[in-house]
Structures are given as C-alpha cells and as structure tokens.
Amino acid sequence: MSPKRYPFLDLGISTAQYAMELKEAAARVIDSGRYIGGTENEAFEGALAANTGSLYAVGTSNGLDALRLIFRALLELGRLQPGDGVIVPANTYIASVLAVTDAGLRPIFVEPSEVTLNLDTSLIARHASEAKAILTVHLYGRPCFDEVLLEAAVKHGLIIIEDNAQAIGADASVAGINGTTRTGSLGLAAAFSFYPTKNIGALGDAGAVTTSDRELADTIRALTNYGSDRRYHNIYRGFNCRLDPIQAAFLNIKLQNIDAETRHRRALAATYDQHITNPLVIKPLLQSPDKCVWHQYVLRTDHRDAFRTYLLEQGVETDIHYATPPHLQPCYSEYAPLPLPITERIANTVVSLPAGPGTSAADAAEISDIINGFEL
Ligand SMILES: *Cc1c(COP(=O)(O)O)cnc(C)c1O
C-alpha cells in the first residue's frame, strides 16, 4: 500500500472552502463595470485598517511594492535621505532587502536570534548611530518587536517600518508607537503581502500598506497612482502599483475569516510541539499565549538532506525558507563577505513542515510520529 501523502501546501484545497463566495465576488466585480478602484477597494482598506488598529490602509499591487512605496514616500517627504542606513534582518526573505536597495538606501544587516530566528533586537543599539530606520520583519508569523527594539528606536530616532508580509493577525507582547500591539500598527508604517501562499492570500498578486500617519498615507496613495493627487495632476514621479478590485473583492472574503485561519495554524503548531520528540530536530519556540500566526512551522536539524529524504519517502512534503540568505544571492555579491554566521547556519538547517489550511491536526500528529521515527 502506498503511504498517505501530506502535501506541503495545496492552494486548490484551501481556496475550495471559499469557492462559492469567491465566484460571487468575481461576478459582482465583472458586473460592476468598474475595474480600477471603487467600493471593493474601499471596503478592503477599511477592514484591513480596522483589523490592524491603523487609521489608514492603502491597497497595492503586491508586498514588495508596498515596501517600496513606504521607502519612496519617506524619501519624497524628506523623512529619509538617499544613502541613509536601514537596519534589516540578515535572515529574511530577499524582498525586504530589495525594497531598501531599490530606494537607494543602505541595508545594515543584523544577525538573528537563534531562539526566535528573527532579528536579534539586542544588536540594534550597536548599529543605531549609522541608521535612520529599522525594517523589522515578522518572519514565519512571529512578531519581531520588543522593549529593546522600541527603546533603541526612540533613543536614536529610528523610523520603525514593519514587513508584515508573513504575520497578518499577530500580536507583539509590547505596544508600539501607536499604543497598539497588533503587527501592522507597531511602527510608522507596515507592508502586507497577499501573495497566494500567505496567511491571507489573493488569487494572484496583491498587497497593502497600513499607517496611522495621514501625510504618509496620502503620499503612498498618490505614488500608487502615477504620483497624482488628483486627476492629471502629478506631484510625484510615481508608479502604477494599485490593488485590483477583483483581488480586493476576494480579499474582503478571506479577511473575514482570518481569526479562524490563525486558530487553525496555532492548533497545528501546538500539535507539532506536543508530539515531536525526536532529539535530532529543534522545534520552534512556542510561547503561551501564542502570539505567532505560524506562516511557517520551521524545524532545525543538522541532518536536513537525510531528514527531508526520509520524510518524502513517508509521503511528507517539506520546504526550505530560505536556503540562501539575501547577502549570499548573486545580486548582492558586495555583501557576501559580511560575517553573518548565525544567518548562514540557520539557512543551512531550517526545514518547513506542512502547516497550511489543507493540513489537519490529525495530519500534524501523524507527521510528528513519522518525524519521531527518523534516525541516522
Ligand atoms: C512575500 C514576502 C514579501 C513580498 O511580497 P510579494 O507580495 O510576494 O511581493 C516581502 N517580505 C516578506 C517577508 C515576504 O514573505
């Protein structure tokens, strides 16, 4: 008998539970005759702002553009200058860094904590004097925000920007500059991605920026729309980075279900944490109460190739997020000599388990048993 298969992520299955509503939403947009902006966008932006505790949300074409727009707007407003240093985690998805360099800003790579895999906030202070901003990334859905980060930012006047692409619905353990704990409202502005595999996924590319700064929100909205503040009047050399109304319509449906999606991911993480006992793997930190939204459930092991081969033979698909850190990508060869041993060790040892909407708690328990059977 061939073993049961445990797909890493099956987007078809996770979309199927919304299929009726998504088709109705698509039909609504088709019949509306309005294909740029409009009520679907307004509804989504309102719902996202409310969910994050921000005053404003601006839909964008994708998550990378959301980040690019934040930096570009800060340059337009004179709050950042070309060449300014931006503290970024060395252990992140490359899009975080691409946004910094695209804006002509200088990434200052900071090593992660071995416990959280997020930027080690105790290292911020030693880089703060050469930085004007910090881009905190809530990697795998775990908030990267604490008193140490906040104090360093306040003391050195650093602008806090969040890359919230992986952490919609998460909460930090301390309140940010707006007095809220929800990721997406902790700093001056936050970027969201609704890439299909993210916790809330569009059926294509989509993203958003949230902020409670009116001037910044207006600037970003203008930049998404050729830099125009009103029709045929261009105050910035902008882009076309708008959110499509059909994606906004889909996202309006998905966003309503975010709490259930997060509960499901937390239940899977708890199941893995409870059942996995194999000393050859290190489990991710599980705190109580659980503030992480588990975009990925990421183990570490020194025997990754053998582990993945074994799991695949047992029908369990895994993935790696991310095998090559940004500073070792060919496009960033000038940063390759940087001493970032913790980042590199993490890249060589991480492995992501199935943890999405198509994986059940029973699956997670079965996968755990399979993992416990791994030996050298
Ligand atoms: C997905 C992602 C992005 C980019 O979002 P896109 O919508 O794919 O452009 C940025 N940062 C992080 C951490 C991501 O995971």
mmCIF file of C-alpha atoms and ligand atoms in Angstrom:
data_model
loop_
_atom_site.group_PDB
_atom_site.id
_atom_site.type_symbol
_atom_site.label_atom_id
_atom_site.label_comp_id
_atom_site.label_asym_id
_atom_site.label_seq_id
_atom_site.Cartn_x
_atom_site.Cartn_y
_atom_site.Cartn_z
ATOM 1 C CA MET A 1 0.000 0.000 0.000
ATOM 2 C CA SER A 2 1.419 3.391 -0.901
ATOM 3 C CA PRO A 3 1.661 5.667 2.118
ATOM 4 C CA LYS A 4 -0.687 8.583 2.645
ATOM 5 C CA ARG A 5 0.607 11.811 1.127
ATOM 6 C CA TYR A 6 0.963 15.010 3.096
ATOM 7 C CA PRO A 7 1.310 17.896 0.600
ATOM 8 C CA PHE A 8 3.294 20.903 1.780
ATOM 9 C CA LEU A 9 0.571 23.305 0.683
ATOM 10 C CA ASP A 10 -2.359 22.715 -1.651
ATOM 11 C CA LEU A 11 -3.799 26.082 -2.625
ATOM 12 C CA GLY A 12 -6.626 24.453 -4.553
ATOM 13 C CA ILE A 13 -7.897 22.793 -1.369
ATOM 14 C CA SER A 14 -7.588 25.942 0.696
ATOM 15 C CA THR A 15 -9.388 28.006 -1.957
ATOM 16 C CA ALA A 16 -12.167 25.434 -2.350
ATOM 17 C CA GLN A 17 -13.687 26.263 1.042
ATOM 18 C CA TYR A 18 -14.321 29.809 -0.247
ATOM 19 C CA ALA A 19 -15.161 28.860 -3.841
ATOM 20 C CA MET A 20 -18.836 29.891 -3.832
ATOM 21 C CA GLU A 21 -18.190 33.269 -2.226
ATOM 22 C CA LEU A 22 -15.168 33.940 -4.436
ATOM 23 C CA LYS A 23 -17.179 33.244 -7.575
ATOM 24 C CA GLU A 24 -19.957 35.540 -6.383
ATOM 25 C CA ALA A 25 -17.378 38.243 -5.665
ATOM 26 C CA ALA A 26 -15.825 37.849 -9.114
ATOM 27 C CA ALA A 27 -19.271 38.077 -10.701
ATOM 28 C CA ARG A 28 -20.010 41.213 -8.680
ATOM 29 C CA VAL A 29 -16.861 42.907 -9.986
ATOM 30 C CA ILE A 30 -17.473 41.718 -13.555
ATOM 31 C CA ASP A 31 -21.000 43.090 -13.497
ATOM 32 C CA SER A 32 -19.990 46.343 -11.813
ATOM 33 C CA GLY A 33 -18.270 47.771 -14.892
ATOM 34 C CA ARG A 34 -15.617 49.252 -12.578
ATOM 35 C CA TYR A 35 -12.211 47.589 -12.790
ATOM 36 C CA ILE A 36 -9.882 50.077 -11.105
ATOM 37 C CA GLY A 37 -10.552 51.239 -7.533
ATOM 38 C CA GLY A 38 -14.088 51.586 -6.217
ATOM 39 C CA THR A 39 -16.145 50.088 -3.439
ATOM 40 C CA GLU A 40 -14.358 46.710 -3.187
ATOM 41 C CA ASN A 41 -11.059 48.508 -2.583
ATOM 42 C CA GLU A 42 -12.615 50.897 -0.089
ATOM 43 C CA ALA A 43 -14.236 48.051 1.830
ATOM 44 C CA PHE A 44 -10.999 46.087 1.958
ATOM 45 C CA GLU A 45 -8.878 49.033 3.012
ATOM 46 C CA GLY A 46 -11.369 49.862 5.765
ATOM 47 C CA ALA A 47 -11.453 46.272 7.012
ATOM 48 C CA LEU A 48 -7.657 45.929 6.977
ATOM 49 C CA ALA A 49 -7.131 49.215 8.810
ATOM 50 C CA ALA A 50 -9.670 48.141 11.441
ATOM 51 C CA ASN A 51 -8.073 44.711 11.791
ATOM 52 C CA THR A 52 -4.618 46.164 12.406
ATOM 53 C CA GLY A 53 -5.669 49.106 14.549
ATOM 54 C CA SER A 54 -4.290 51.564 11.976
ATOM 55 C CA LEU A 55 -6.068 54.689 10.784
ATOM 56 C CA TYR A 56 -5.303 54.106 7.089
ATOM 57 C CA ALA A 57 -4.730 51.253 4.684
ATOM 58 C CA VAL A 58 -3.751 51.599 1.025
ATOM 59 C CA GLY A 59 -4.118 48.594 -1.278
ATOM 60 C CA THR A 60 -1.121 47.878 -3.515
ATOM 61 C CA SER A 61 -0.160 45.570 -6.348
ATOM 62 C CA ASN A 62 1.921 43.241 -4.110
ATOM 63 C CA GLY A 63 4.002 43.117 -0.956
ATOM 64 C CA LEU A 64 7.304 44.191 -2.470
ATOM 65 C CA ASP A 65 5.613 47.244 -3.966
ATOM 66 C CA ALA A 66 4.060 48.000 -0.572
ATOM 67 C CA LEU A 67 7.564 48.109 0.939
ATOM 68 C CA ARG A 68 8.962 50.112 -1.984
ATOM 69 C CA LEU A 69 6.141 52.639 -1.678
ATOM 70 C CA ILE A 70 6.818 53.177 2.032
ATOM 71 C CA PHE A 71 10.501 53.948 1.440
ATOM 72 C CA ARG A 72 9.810 56.066 -1.622
ATOM 73 C CA ALA A 73 7.191 58.091 0.253
ATOM 74 C CA LEU A 74 9.588 58.692 3.151
ATOM 75 C CA LEU A 75 12.160 59.971 0.644
ATOM 76 C CA GLU A 76 9.583 62.212 -1.060
ATOM 77 C CA LEU A 77 8.601 63.636 2.324
ATOM 78 C CA GLY A 78 12.234 64.256 3.275
ATOM 79 C CA ARG A 79 11.992 61.973 6.289
ATOM 80 C CA LEU A 80 14.721 59.779 4.778
ATOM 81 C CA GLN A 81 17.585 60.845 2.515
ATOM 82 C CA PRO A 82 19.218 58.804 -0.251
ATOM 83 C CA GLY A 83 22.017 56.670 1.188
ATOM 84 C CA ASP A 84 20.555 56.537 4.708
ATOM 85 C CA GLY A 85 21.158 53.297 6.583
ATOM 86 C CA VAL A 86 18.255 50.954 7.265
ATOM 87 C CA ILE A 87 18.648 48.124 9.767
ATOM 88 C CA VAL A 88 17.314 44.900 8.223
ATOM 89 C CA PRO A 89 17.407 41.329 9.481
ATOM 90 C CA ALA A 90 20.032 39.294 7.649
ATOM 91 C CA ASN A 91 17.700 36.311 7.981
ATOM 92 C CA THR A 92 14.718 37.309 5.863
ATOM 93 C CA TYR A 93 13.110 36.818 2.501
ATOM 94 C CA ILE A 94 15.010 38.858 -0.076
ATOM 95 C CA ALA A 95 12.062 41.169 -0.838
ATOM 96 C CA SER A 96 12.685 43.035 2.435
ATOM 97 C CA VAL A 97 16.194 43.937 1.272
ATOM 98 C CA LEU A 98 15.182 44.599 -2.344
ATOM 99 C CA ALA A 99 12.883 47.375 -1.145
ATOM 100 C CA VAL A 100 15.705 49.056 0.770
ATOM 101 C CA THR A 101 18.209 48.986 -2.080
ATOM 102 C CA ASP A 102 15.570 49.906 -4.683
ATOM 103 C CA ALA A 103 15.026 53.158 -2.772
ATOM 104 C CA GLY A 104 18.747 53.960 -2.837
ATOM 105 C CA LEU A 105 19.005 53.282 0.898
ATOM 106 C CA ARG A 106 21.766 51.251 2.542
ATOM 107 C CA PRO A 107 20.884 47.924 4.184
ATOM 108 C CA ILE A 108 22.596 47.286 7.524
ATOM 109 C CA PHE A 109 22.321 43.524 8.013
ATOM 110 C CA VAL A 110 21.808 42.388 11.592
ATOM 111 C CA GLU A 111 22.074 38.793 12.779
ATOM 112 C CA PRO A 112 19.060 36.859 14.092
ATOM 113 C CA SER A 113 18.458 35.341 17.497
ATOM 114 C CA GLU A 114 18.942 31.558 17.449
ATOM 115 C CA VAL A 115 15.784 31.239 19.541
ATOM 116 C CA THR A 116 13.318 33.327 17.535
ATOM 117 C CA LEU A 117 15.152 33.326 14.167
ATOM 118 C CA ASN A 118 14.066 36.977 13.989
ATOM 119 C CA LEU A 119 16.441 39.933 14.158
ATOM 120 C CA ASP A 120 18.285 39.922 17.493
ATOM 121 C CA THR A 121 17.000 43.161 18.974
ATOM 122 C CA SER A 122 19.901 43.355 21.442
ATOM 123 C CA LEU A 123 22.188 44.045 18.450
ATOM 124 C CA ILE A 124 20.255 47.108 17.245
ATOM 125 C CA ALA A 125 21.928 49.580 19.589
ATOM 126 C CA ARG A 126 25.426 48.988 18.189
ATOM 127 C CA HIS A 127 24.239 49.831 14.647
ATOM 128 C CA ALA A 128 21.781 52.572 15.568
ATOM 129 C CA SER A 129 24.129 55.525 15.086
ATOM 130 C CA GLU A 130 24.623 54.709 11.389
ATOM 131 C CA ALA A 131 20.899 54.048 10.752
ATOM 132 C CA LYS A 132 17.832 56.217 10.193
ATOM 133 C CA ALA A 133 15.245 53.450 10.092
ATOM 134 C CA ILE A 134 14.660 49.859 11.051
ATOM 135 C CA LEU A 135 12.747 47.415 8.905
ATOM 136 C CA THR A 136 11.513 44.765 11.294
ATOM 137 C CA VAL A 137 10.362 41.531 9.647
ATOM 138 C CA HIS A 138 7.948 39.244 11.490
ATOM 139 C CA LEU A 139 9.423 36.125 9.946
ATOM 140 C CA TYR A 140 7.281 32.973 9.776
ATOM 141 C CA GLY A 141 4.497 34.944 11.515
ATOM 142 C CA ARG A 142 6.450 35.600 14.724
ATOM 143 C CA PRO A 143 6.372 39.257 15.792
ATOM 144 C CA CYS A 144 9.818 40.851 15.918
ATOM 145 C CA PHE A 145 9.082 43.677 18.294
ATOM 146 C CA ASP A 146 10.007 44.163 21.954
ATOM 147 C CA GLU A 147 11.004 46.804 24.527
ATOM 148 C CA VAL A 148 14.627 46.631 23.383
ATOM 149 C CA LEU A 149 13.747 47.443 19.768
ATOM 150 C CA LEU A 150 11.327 50.181 20.788
ATOM 151 C CA GLU A 151 13.777 51.812 23.221
ATOM 152 C CA ALA A 152 16.626 51.758 20.695
ATOM 153 C CA ALA A 153 14.358 53.265 18.044
ATOM 154 C CA VAL A 154 13.103 56.014 20.338
ATOM 155 C CA LYS A 155 16.568 56.803 21.714
ATOM 156 C CA HIS A 156 18.181 57.056 18.269
ATOM 157 C CA GLY A 157 15.180 58.487 16.425
ATOM 158 C CA LEU A 158 14.864 55.492 14.091
ATOM 159 C CA ILE A 159 11.751 55.210 11.948
ATOM 160 C CA ILE A 160 10.164 51.791 12.531
ATOM 161 C CA ILE A 161 8.792 50.074 9.426
ATOM 162 C CA GLU A 162 7.265 46.605 9.545
ATOM 163 C CA ASP A 163 7.461 43.923 6.907
ATOM 164 C CA ASN A 164 4.216 42.221 7.917
ATOM 165 C CA ALA A 165 4.007 40.016 4.818
ATOM 166 C CA GLN A 166 4.025 36.843 6.930
ATOM 167 C CA ALA A 167 2.290 37.975 10.101
ATOM 168 C CA ILE A 168 -1.184 39.368 9.485
ATOM 169 C CA GLY A 169 -3.178 38.997 12.711
ATOM 170 C CA ALA A 170 -0.182 38.553 15.029
ATOM 171 C CA ASP A 171 0.318 40.492 18.248
ATOM 172 C CA ALA A 172 3.541 41.685 19.843
ATOM 173 C CA SER A 173 3.994 41.356 23.590
ATOM 174 C CA VAL A 174 4.514 45.120 23.942
ATOM 175 C CA ALA A 175 2.647 48.055 22.424
ATOM 176 C CA GLY A 176 4.301 50.039 19.637
ATOM 177 C CA ILE A 177 4.426 53.752 18.867
ATOM 178 C CA ASN A 178 0.661 53.945 18.337
ATOM 179 C CA GLY A 179 -0.175 52.199 21.604
ATOM 180 C CA THR A 180 -1.341 49.021 19.839
ATOM 181 C CA THR A 181 0.141 45.515 19.897
ATOM 182 C CA ARG A 182 -1.111 44.185 16.552
ATOM 183 C CA THR A 183 1.564 43.760 13.900
ATOM 184 C CA GLY A 184 0.887 46.259 11.145
ATOM 185 C CA SER A 185 0.379 49.133 13.605
ATOM 186 C CA LEU A 186 3.531 48.867 15.724
ATOM 187 C CA GLY A 187 5.638 51.409 13.848
ATOM 188 C CA LEU A 188 5.188 54.253 11.378
ATOM 189 C CA ALA A 189 4.037 52.024 8.509
ATOM 190 C CA ALA A 190 3.721 48.358 7.600
ATOM 191 C CA ALA A 191 3.730 46.392 4.364
ATOM 192 C CA PHE A 192 1.431 43.406 3.777
ATOM 193 C CA SER A 193 1.581 40.759 1.071
ATOM 194 C CA PHE A 194 -1.414 38.770 -0.103
ATOM 195 C CA TYR A 195 0.629 36.511 -2.359
ATOM 196 C CA PRO A 196 -1.427 33.305 -2.676
ATOM 197 C CA THR A 197 0.644 31.321 -0.157
ATOM 198 C CA LYS A 198 0.472 33.958 2.584
ATOM 199 C CA ASN A 199 -1.882 33.565 5.562
ATOM 200 C CA ILE A 200 -4.467 35.655 3.702
ATOM 201 C CA GLY A 201 -3.895 35.040 0.016
ATOM 202 C CA ALA A 202 -5.344 36.675 -3.078
ATOM 203 C CA LEU A 203 -5.859 34.722 -6.302
ATOM 204 C CA GLY A 204 -2.852 36.448 -7.793
ATOM 205 C CA ASP A 205 -0.654 39.257 -6.523
ATOM 206 C CA ALA A 206 -1.852 41.827 -4.012
ATOM 207 C CA GLY A 207 -0.540 43.825 -1.077
ATOM 208 C CA ALA A 208 -1.216 46.789 1.179
ATOM 209 C CA VAL A 209 0.347 49.435 3.386
ATOM 210 C CA THR A 210 -1.074 50.393 6.767
ATOM 211 C CA THR A 211 -0.168 53.532 8.705
ATOM 212 C CA SER A 212 -1.744 55.979 11.095
ATOM 213 C CA ASP A 213 0.185 58.898 9.551
ATOM 214 C CA ARG A 214 -2.170 60.833 7.280
ATOM 215 C CA GLU A 215 0.564 62.546 5.272
ATOM 216 C CA LEU A 216 2.327 59.256 4.640
ATOM 217 C CA ALA A 217 -0.916 57.500 3.637
ATOM 218 C CA ASP A 218 -1.785 60.293 1.180
ATOM 219 C CA THR A 219 1.719 60.227 -0.308
ATOM 220 C CA ILE A 220 1.663 56.457 -0.740
ATOM 221 C CA ARG A 221 -1.784 56.564 -2.322
ATOM 222 C CA ALA A 222 -0.608 59.194 -4.775
ATOM 223 C CA LEU A 223 2.530 57.188 -5.564
ATOM 224 C CA THR A 224 0.457 54.081 -6.362
ATOM 225 C CA ASN A 225 -1.392 56.150 -8.946
ATOM 226 C CA TYR A 226 1.348 57.764 -11.103
ATOM 227 C CA GLY A 227 2.143 60.222 -8.296
ATOM 228 C CA SER A 228 -1.093 62.120 -8.834
ATOM 229 C CA ASP A 229 -3.038 63.775 -6.027
ATOM 230 C CA ARG A 230 -5.927 64.463 -8.379
ATOM 231 C CA ARG A 231 -6.712 63.592 -11.960
ATOM 232 C CA TYR A 232 -3.944 64.575 -14.409
ATOM 233 C CA HIS A 233 -2.028 66.427 -11.685
ATOM 234 C CA ASN A 234 1.217 64.694 -10.758
ATOM 235 C CA ILE A 235 3.045 65.865 -7.665
ATOM 236 C CA TYR A 236 5.450 62.869 -7.550
ATOM 237 C CA ARG A 237 7.221 60.765 -10.167
ATOM 238 C CA GLY A 238 5.056 57.847 -9.178
ATOM 239 C CA PHE A 239 4.241 54.313 -10.179
ATOM 240 C CA ASN A 240 1.238 52.260 -11.127
ATOM 241 C CA CYS A 241 1.048 49.955 -8.085
ATOM 242 C CA ARG A 242 -2.670 49.750 -7.389
ATOM 243 C CA LEU A 243 -4.644 46.867 -5.915
ATOM 244 C CA ASP A 244 -7.050 45.339 -8.453
ATOM 245 C CA PRO A 245 -10.706 45.462 -7.349
ATOM 246 C CA ILE A 246 -11.186 41.792 -8.186
ATOM 247 C CA GLN A 247 -8.408 40.917 -5.739
ATOM 248 C CA ALA A 248 -9.869 43.339 -3.189
ATOM 249 C CA ALA A 249 -13.204 41.529 -3.566
ATOM 250 C CA PHE A 250 -11.527 38.180 -2.939
ATOM 251 C CA LEU A 251 -9.575 39.566 -0.008
ATOM 252 C CA ASN A 252 -12.739 41.005 1.555
ATOM 253 C CA ILE A 253 -13.992 37.446 1.846
ATOM 254 C CA LYS A 254 -10.746 35.935 3.071
ATOM 255 C CA LEU A 255 -10.075 38.669 5.619
ATOM 256 C CA GLN A 256 -13.400 37.955 7.337
ATOM 257 C CA ASN A 257 -12.071 34.505 8.145
ATOM 258 C CA ILE A 258 -8.652 35.495 9.415
ATOM 259 C CA ASP A 259 -9.268 34.570 13.038
ATOM 260 C CA ALA A 260 -10.299 31.025 12.091
ATOM 261 C CA GLU A 261 -7.263 30.700 9.797
ATOM 262 C CA THR A 262 -4.970 31.817 12.619
ATOM 263 C CA ARG A 263 -6.626 29.461 15.135
ATOM 264 C CA HIS A 264 -6.056 26.592 12.723
ATOM 265 C CA ARG A 265 -2.364 27.428 12.285
ATOM 266 C CA ARG A 266 -1.904 27.767 16.051
ATOM 267 C CA ALA A 267 -3.571 24.400 16.609
ATOM 268 C CA LEU A 268 -1.181 22.777 14.129
ATOM 269 C CA ALA A 269 1.828 24.384 15.824
ATOM 270 C CA ALA A 270 0.593 23.172 19.220
ATOM 271 C CA THR A 271 0.102 19.651 17.840
ATOM 272 C CA TYR A 272 3.604 19.548 16.374
ATOM 273 C CA ASP A 273 5.068 20.987 19.565
ATOM 274 C CA GLN A 274 3.303 18.398 21.703
ATOM 275 C CA HIS A 275 4.045 15.357 19.542
ATOM 276 C CA ILE A 276 7.527 15.894 18.100
ATOM 277 C CA THR A 277 10.089 14.430 20.500
ATOM 278 C CA ASN A 278 12.952 13.430 18.185
ATOM 279 C CA PRO A 279 16.221 14.856 19.607
ATOM 280 C CA LEU A 280 17.629 15.175 16.077
ATOM 281 C CA VAL A 281 15.361 18.173 15.428
ATOM 282 C CA ILE A 282 14.937 21.509 17.206
ATOM 283 C CA LYS A 283 11.359 22.771 17.401
ATOM 284 C CA PRO A 284 10.445 26.454 17.065
ATOM 285 C CA LEU A 285 9.717 28.412 20.230
ATOM 286 C CA LEU A 286 6.085 28.071 21.302
ATOM 287 C CA GLN A 287 5.056 30.747 23.762
ATOM 288 C CA SER A 288 1.913 30.902 25.815
ATOM 289 C CA PRO A 289 -0.227 32.720 24.993
ATOM 290 C CA ASP A 290 0.702 32.090 21.377
ATOM 291 C CA LYS A 291 1.218 35.433 19.606
ATOM 292 C CA CYS A 292 2.720 33.896 16.480
ATOM 293 C CA VAL A 293 0.466 33.280 13.448
ATOM 294 C CA TRP A 294 2.683 30.459 12.091
ATOM 295 C CA HIS A 295 3.023 31.427 8.453
ATOM 296 C CA GLN A 296 5.554 28.605 8.527
ATOM 297 C CA TYR A 297 6.292 25.943 11.143
ATOM 298 C CA VAL A 298 10.076 25.676 10.888
ATOM 299 C CA LEU A 299 12.233 22.976 12.464
ATOM 300 C CA ARG A 300 16.020 22.937 12.507
ATOM 301 C CA THR A 301 18.212 19.908 12.018
ATOM 302 C CA ASP A 302 21.874 19.294 11.235
ATOM 303 C CA HIS A 303 20.821 16.367 9.043
ATOM 304 C CA ARG A 304 18.490 18.227 6.702
ATOM 305 C CA ASP A 305 19.046 16.314 3.482
ATOM 306 C CA ALA A 306 18.628 12.905 5.122
ATOM 307 C CA PHE A 307 15.639 14.177 7.114
ATOM 308 C CA ARG A 308 13.844 15.550 4.043
ATOM 309 C CA THR A 309 14.558 12.429 2.006
ATOM 310 C CA TYR A 310 13.226 10.235 4.819
ATOM 311 C CA LEU A 311 10.076 12.371 5.173
ATOM 312 C CA LEU A 312 9.416 12.348 1.445
ATOM 313 C CA GLU A 313 9.687 8.549 1.401
ATOM 314 C CA GLN A 314 6.983 8.571 4.082
ATOM 315 C CA GLY A 315 4.819 10.885 1.925
ATOM 316 C CA VAL A 316 5.589 14.128 3.813
ATOM 317 C CA GLU A 317 6.500 17.105 1.636
ATOM 318 C CA THR A 318 8.674 19.793 3.201
ATOM 319 C CA ASP A 319 10.163 23.067 2.004
ATOM 320 C CA ILE A 320 13.023 25.395 2.950
ATOM 321 C CA HIS A 321 12.530 29.049 3.885
ATOM 322 C CA TYR A 322 15.144 30.146 2.875
ATOM 323 C CA ALA A 323 18.094 28.150 1.626
ATOM 324 C CA THR A 324 20.155 31.196 0.580
ATOM 325 C CA PRO A 325 20.098 34.401 2.641
ATOM 326 C CA PRO A 326 19.919 37.727 0.767
ATOM 327 C CA HIS A 327 23.585 38.658 1.331
ATOM 328 C CA LEU A 328 24.653 35.442 -0.452
ATOM 329 C CA GLN A 329 22.454 35.974 -3.506
ATOM 330 C CA PRO A 330 24.328 36.825 -6.714
ATOM 331 C CA CYS A 331 22.631 40.242 -6.954
ATOM 332 C CA TYR A 332 24.119 41.249 -3.580
ATOM 333 C CA SER A 333 27.662 39.973 -4.094
ATOM 334 C CA GLU A 334 29.087 43.092 -2.432
ATOM 335 C CA TYR A 335 27.559 41.922 0.866
ATOM 336 C CA ALA A 336 28.763 38.311 0.589
ATOM 337 C CA PRO A 337 31.908 38.917 2.686
ATOM 338 C CA LEU A 338 29.856 40.182 5.667
ATOM 339 C CA PRO A 339 30.356 37.977 8.727
ATOM 340 C CA LEU A 340 26.840 36.632 9.292
ATOM 341 C CA PRO A 341 27.492 33.120 10.609
ATOM 342 C CA ILE A 342 24.209 32.716 12.525
ATOM 343 C CA THR A 343 22.179 33.642 9.448
ATOM 344 C CA GLU A 344 24.150 31.180 7.349
ATOM 345 C CA ARG A 345 23.806 28.411 9.934
ATOM 346 C CA ILE A 346 20.056 28.962 10.034
ATOM 347 C CA ALA A 347 19.832 28.857 6.223
ATOM 348 C CA ASN A 348 21.638 25.515 6.272
ATOM 349 C CA THR A 349 19.463 23.878 8.928
ATOM 350 C CA VAL A 350 15.844 25.080 8.572
ATOM 351 C CA VAL A 351 13.060 22.914 7.215
ATOM 352 C CA SER A 352 9.384 23.880 6.982
ATOM 353 C CA LEU A 353 6.617 21.357 7.702
ATOM 354 C CA PRO A 354 3.128 21.318 6.178
ATOM 355 C CA ALA A 355 1.207 23.887 8.256
ATOM 356 C CA GLY A 356 -1.339 25.478 5.960
ATOM 357 C CA PRO A 357 -5.125 25.357 5.629
ATOM 358 C CA GLY A 358 -5.058 21.956 3.900
ATOM 359 C CA THR A 359 -3.212 20.235 6.771
ATOM 360 C CA SER A 360 -5.400 18.915 9.610
ATOM 361 C CA ALA A 361 -4.439 18.491 13.258
ATOM 362 C CA ALA A 362 -4.669 14.726 12.695
ATOM 363 C CA ASP A 363 -2.209 15.091 9.795
ATOM 364 C CA ALA A 364 0.147 17.061 12.046
ATOM 365 C CA ALA A 365 0.008 14.310 14.685
ATOM 366 C CA GLU A 366 0.733 11.660 12.033
ATOM 367 C CA ILE A 367 3.580 13.728 10.561
ATOM 368 C CA SER A 368 5.002 14.101 14.087
ATOM 369 C CA ASP A 369 5.009 10.326 14.538
ATOM 370 C CA ILE A 370 6.830 9.966 11.229
ATOM 371 C CA ILE A 371 9.368 12.600 12.339
ATOM 372 C CA ASN A 372 9.902 10.729 15.620
ATOM 373 C CA GLY A 373 10.836 7.668 13.568
ATOM 374 C CA PHE A 374 13.730 9.485 11.858
ATOM 375 C CA GLU A 375 17.137 8.112 12.824
ATOM 376 C CA LEU A 376 20.636 8.341 11.407
HETATM 377 C C1 LIG B 1 6.147 37.501 0.478
HETATM 378 C C2 LIG B 1 7.049 38.455 1.151
HETATM 379 C C3 LIG B 1 7.317 39.726 0.616
HETATM 380 C C4 LIG B 1 6.908 40.155 -0.757
HETATM 381 O O1 LIG B 1 5.555 40.074 -1.003
HETATM 382 P P1 LIG B 1 5.051 39.857 -2.535
HETATM 383 O O2 LIG B 1 3.582 40.063 -2.422
HETATM 384 O O3 LIG B 1 5.411 38.479 -2.914
HETATM 385 O O4 LIG B 1 5.719 40.893 -3.366
HETATM 386 C C5 LIG B 1 8.072 40.603 1.372
HETATM 387 N N1 LIG B 1 8.587 40.238 2.552
HETATM 388 C C6 LIG B 1 8.377 39.021 3.082
HETATM 389 C C7 LIG B 1 8.950 38.713 4.423
HETATM 390 C C8 LIG B 1 7.616 38.081 2.397
HETATM 391 O O5 LIG B 1 7.421 36.885 2.936
#
